[in-house]
PDB file of C-alpha atoms in Angstrom:
ATOM      1  CA  MET A  68     167.785  56.302 153.192  1.00  0.00           C
ATOM      2  CA  ASN A  69     166.486  54.180 155.861  1.00  0.00           C
ATOM      3  CA  GLN A  70     166.096  50.504 156.717  1.00  0.00           C
ATOM      4  CA  PHE A  71     163.724  49.270 159.432  1.00  0.00           C
ATOM      5  CA  ILE A  72     161.554  46.386 160.611  1.00  0.00           C
ATOM      6  CA  HIS A  73     157.852  46.997 160.068  1.00  0.00           C
ATOM      7  CA  ARG A  74     155.184  44.389 160.767  1.00  0.00           C
ATOM      8  CA  ASP A  75     157.658  41.523 161.045  1.00  0.00           C
ATOM      9  CA  GLU A  76     159.304  42.362 157.646  1.00  0.00           C
ATOM     10  CA  LEU A  77     162.519  44.102 156.802  1.00  0.00           C
ATOM     11  CA  TRP A  78     161.824  47.339 154.825  1.00  0.00           C
ATOM     12  CA  TRP A  79     163.880  50.100 153.244  1.00  0.00           C
ATOM     13  CA  ASP A  80     163.177  53.489 151.784  1.00  0.00           C
ATOM     14  CA  SER A  81     164.958  56.130 149.938  1.00  0.00           C
ATOM     15  CA  GLU A  82     163.992  59.807 150.260  1.00  0.00           C
ATOM     16  CA  ILE A  83     164.690  62.786 148.049  1.00  0.00           C
ATOM     17  CA  SER A  84     164.742  66.463 148.898  1.00  0.00           C
ATOM     18  CA  CYS A  85     165.412  69.679 146.839  1.00  0.00           C
ATOM     19  CA  ALA A  86     167.296  72.433 148.702  1.00  0.00           C
ATOM     20  CA  THR A  87     166.138  74.972 146.045  1.00  0.00           C
ATOM     21  CA  CYS A  88     162.323  74.320 146.054  1.00  0.00           C
ATOM     22  CA  GLY A  89     161.963  72.606 149.334  1.00  0.00           C
ATOM     23  CA  MET A  90     160.251  69.581 147.888  1.00  0.00           C
ATOM     24  CA  ALA A  91     160.695  66.249 149.650  1.00  0.00           C
ATOM     25  CA  GLY A  92     159.322  62.879 149.242  1.00  0.00           C
ATOM     26  CA  CYS A  93     159.863  59.099 149.319  1.00  0.00           C
ATOM     27  CA  GLU A  94     161.428  57.993 146.077  1.00  0.00           C
ATOM     28  CA  ASN A  95     161.344  54.225 146.668  1.00  0.00           C
ATOM     29  CA  ALA A  96     160.167  51.945 149.497  1.00  0.00           C
ATOM     30  CA  GLY A  97     159.537  48.326 149.845  1.00  0.00           C
ATOM     31  CA  PRO A  98     160.031  45.146 151.843  1.00  0.00           C
ATOM     32  CA  GLY A  99     163.164  43.042 151.549  1.00  0.00           C
ATOM     33  CA  ARG A 100     166.713  43.784 151.143  1.00  0.00           C
ATOM     34  CA  PRO A 101     167.524  47.193 149.563  1.00  0.00           C
ATOM     35  CA  PRO A 102     169.380  47.575 146.227  1.00  0.00           C
ATOM     36  CA  GLU A 103     173.186  47.388 146.729  1.00  0.00           C
ATOM     37  CA  ASP A 104     173.689  51.051 146.240  1.00  0.00           C
ATOM     38  CA  VAL A 105     171.223  51.846 148.998  1.00  0.00           C
ATOM     39  CA  ARG A 106     172.623  49.186 151.260  1.00  0.00           C
ATOM     40  CA  ASN A 107     176.206  50.470 150.679  1.00  0.00           C
ATOM     41  CA  ALA A 108     175.064  53.970 151.566  1.00  0.00           C
ATOM     42  CA  LEU A 109     173.444  52.771 154.781  1.00  0.00           C
ATOM     43  CA  LEU A 110     176.649  50.820 155.696  1.00  0.00           C
ATOM     44  CA  ALA A 111     178.727  53.851 154.994  1.00  0.00           C
ATOM     45  CA  ALA A 112     176.507  56.223 157.026  1.00  0.00           C
ATOM     46  CA  HIS A 113     175.875  53.993 160.007  1.00  0.00           C
ATOM     47  CA  GLY A 114     178.701  51.358 160.056  1.00  0.00           C
ATOM     48  CA  PRO A 115     178.188  47.702 159.990  1.00  0.00           C
ATOM     49  CA  ALA A 116     176.785  45.351 162.629  1.00  0.00           C
ATOM     50  CA  ARG A 117     177.811  41.745 163.271  1.00  0.00           C
ATOM     51  CA  LEU A 118     175.506  38.830 164.214  1.00  0.00           C
ATOM     52  CA  ARG A 119     177.378  36.178 166.186  1.00  0.00           C
ATOM     53  CA  MET A 120     176.540  32.860 167.770  1.00  0.00           C
ATOM     54  CA  ALA A 121     175.907  33.444 171.601  1.00  0.00           C
ATOM     55  CA  GLY A 122     175.996  29.776 172.364  1.00  0.00           C
ATOM     56  CA  PRO A 123     176.134  26.471 170.512  1.00  0.00           C
ATOM     57  CA  MET A 124     174.186  26.134 167.354  1.00  0.00           C
ATOM     58  CA  PRO A 125     171.427  23.642 168.381  1.00  0.00           C
ATOM     59  CA  SER A 126     170.800  22.525 164.783  1.00  0.00           C
ATOM     60  CA  LEU A 127     171.765  23.758 161.268  1.00  0.00           C
ATOM     61  CA  LEU A 128     168.152  23.366 159.934  1.00  0.00           C
ATOM     62  CA  PRO A 129     166.557  26.364 161.647  1.00  0.00           C
ATOM     63  CA  VAL A 130     169.513  28.465 160.576  1.00  0.00           C
ATOM     64  CA  LEU A 131     169.245  27.420 156.981  1.00  0.00           C
ATOM     65  CA  LYS A 132     165.514  27.984 156.946  1.00  0.00           C
ATOM     66  CA  VAL A 133     165.809  31.535 158.336  1.00  0.00           C
ATOM     67  CA  LEU A 134     168.572  32.418 155.928  1.00  0.00           C
ATOM     68  CA  ARG A 135     166.509  31.062 152.951  1.00  0.00           C
ATOM     69  CA  GLU A 136     163.390  33.023 154.142  1.00  0.00           C
ATOM     70  CA  VAL A 137     165.000  36.259 154.892  1.00  0.00           C
ATOM     71  CA  PHE A 138     167.501  36.510 151.956  1.00  0.00           C
ATOM     72  CA  GLY A 139     166.102  34.130 149.480  1.00  0.00           C
ATOM     73  CA  ALA A 140     169.478  32.266 149.642  1.00  0.00           C
ATOM     74  CA  SER A 141     169.961  29.007 147.816  1.00  0.00           C
ATOM     75  CA  VAL A 142     170.741  26.020 149.981  1.00  0.00           C
ATOM     76  CA  HIS A 143     174.368  26.265 149.059  1.00  0.00           C
ATOM     77  CA  ASP A 144     174.513  30.006 149.986  1.00  0.00           C
ATOM     78  CA  ALA A 145     172.615  29.451 153.141  1.00  0.00           C
ATOM     79  CA  ARG A 146     174.981  26.815 154.232  1.00  0.00           C
ATOM     80  CA  GLU A 147     178.011  29.212 153.545  1.00  0.00           C
ATOM     81  CA  GLN A 148     176.272  31.943 155.593  1.00  0.00           C
ATOM     82  CA  ALA A 149     175.539  29.532 158.344  1.00  0.00           C
ATOM     83  CA  ASP A 150     179.230  28.479 158.472  1.00  0.00           C
ATOM     84  CA  GLU A 151     180.220  32.216 158.509  1.00  0.00           C
ATOM     85  CA  LEU A 152     177.764  32.792 161.368  1.00  0.00           C
ATOM     86  CA  ARG A 153     179.492  29.947 163.221  1.00  0.00           C
ATOM     87  CA  ARG A 154     182.999  31.306 162.621  1.00  0.00           C
ATOM     88  CA  ASP A 155     183.211  35.105 162.517  1.00  0.00           C
ATOM     89  CA  GLY A 156     179.519  36.098 162.359  1.00  0.00           C
ATOM     90  CA  LEU A 157     177.482  37.650 159.629  1.00  0.00           C
ATOM     91  CA  VAL A 158     178.050  41.365 158.851  1.00  0.00           C
ATOM     92  CA  GLY A 159     175.371  43.741 157.543  1.00  0.00           C
ATOM     93  CA  THR A 160     173.246  46.735 158.456  1.00  0.00           C
ATOM     94  CA  LEU A 161     171.948  46.948 161.970  1.00  0.00           C
ATOM     95  CA  PRO A 162     168.242  46.407 160.912  1.00  0.00           C
ATOM     96  CA  GLU A 163     169.415  43.340 158.805  1.00  0.00           C
ATOM     97  CA  MET A 164     171.331  41.772 161.696  1.00  0.00           C
ATOM     98  CA  GLU A 165     168.464  42.677 164.254  1.00  0.00           C
ATOM     99  CA  PHE A 166     165.961  41.157 161.843  1.00  0.00           C
ATOM    100  CA  LEU A 167     167.956  37.920 161.581  1.00  0.00           C
ATOM    101  CA  ARG A 168     168.482  37.899 165.433  1.00  0.00           C
ATOM    102  CA  ILE A 169     164.706  38.029 166.035  1.00  0.00           C
ATOM    103  CA  ARG A 170     164.041  35.327 163.412  1.00  0.00           C
ATOM    104  CA  LEU A 171     166.739  33.015 164.629  1.00  0.00           C
ATOM    105  CA  ARG A 172     165.934  33.453 168.368  1.00  0.00           C
ATOM    106  CA  ARG A 173     162.299  32.471 167.524  1.00  0.00           C
ATOM    107  CA  ARG A 174     163.672  29.143 166.332  1.00  0.00           C
ATOM    108  CA  GLY A 175     165.882  28.626 169.475  1.00  0.00           C
ATOM    109  CA  VAL A 176     169.178  29.741 167.931  1.00  0.00           C
ATOM    110  CA  PRO A 177     171.170  31.693 170.449  1.00  0.00           C
ATOM    111  CA  VAL A 178     172.628  34.830 168.618  1.00  0.00           C
ATOM    112  CA  ALA A 179     173.640  38.351 169.537  1.00  0.00           C
ATOM    113  CA  VAL A 180     174.233  41.561 167.586  1.00  0.00           C
ATOM    114  CA  GLU A 181     177.418  43.587 167.955  1.00  0.00           C
ATOM    115  CA  VAL A 182     177.434  47.186 166.745  1.00  0.00           C
ATOM    116  CA  GLY A 183     180.400  49.035 165.344  1.00  0.00           C
ATOM    117  CA  THR A 184     182.439  45.931 164.305  1.00  0.00           C
ATOM    118  CA  ASN A 185     184.131  45.205 160.950  1.00  0.00           C
TER     119      ASN A 185
END
């Protein structure tokens, strides 16, 4: 299982392989957030990353816009995630947090990613 940034989108894929016959291939692939079982496997294999504010939040609006664009969050959920970002930071896979970092920094929001944090 993989998660990566490709052409300014967050992608994931799931590969299969057979030790008996040697067949291998890509089972699923697509843009966006992976299904929870794939995401949980990625977190278990690679550990979490945390996105934190690296300075004062200049405005709440660009943060809400990015969270809604990236995760399809409702206004209410985006506001809760923005509050979490301000307090303890958002936790997810490294590609998810890097993708958010890139998007937020484009809009002037100072954030940084920490690897290996819970």
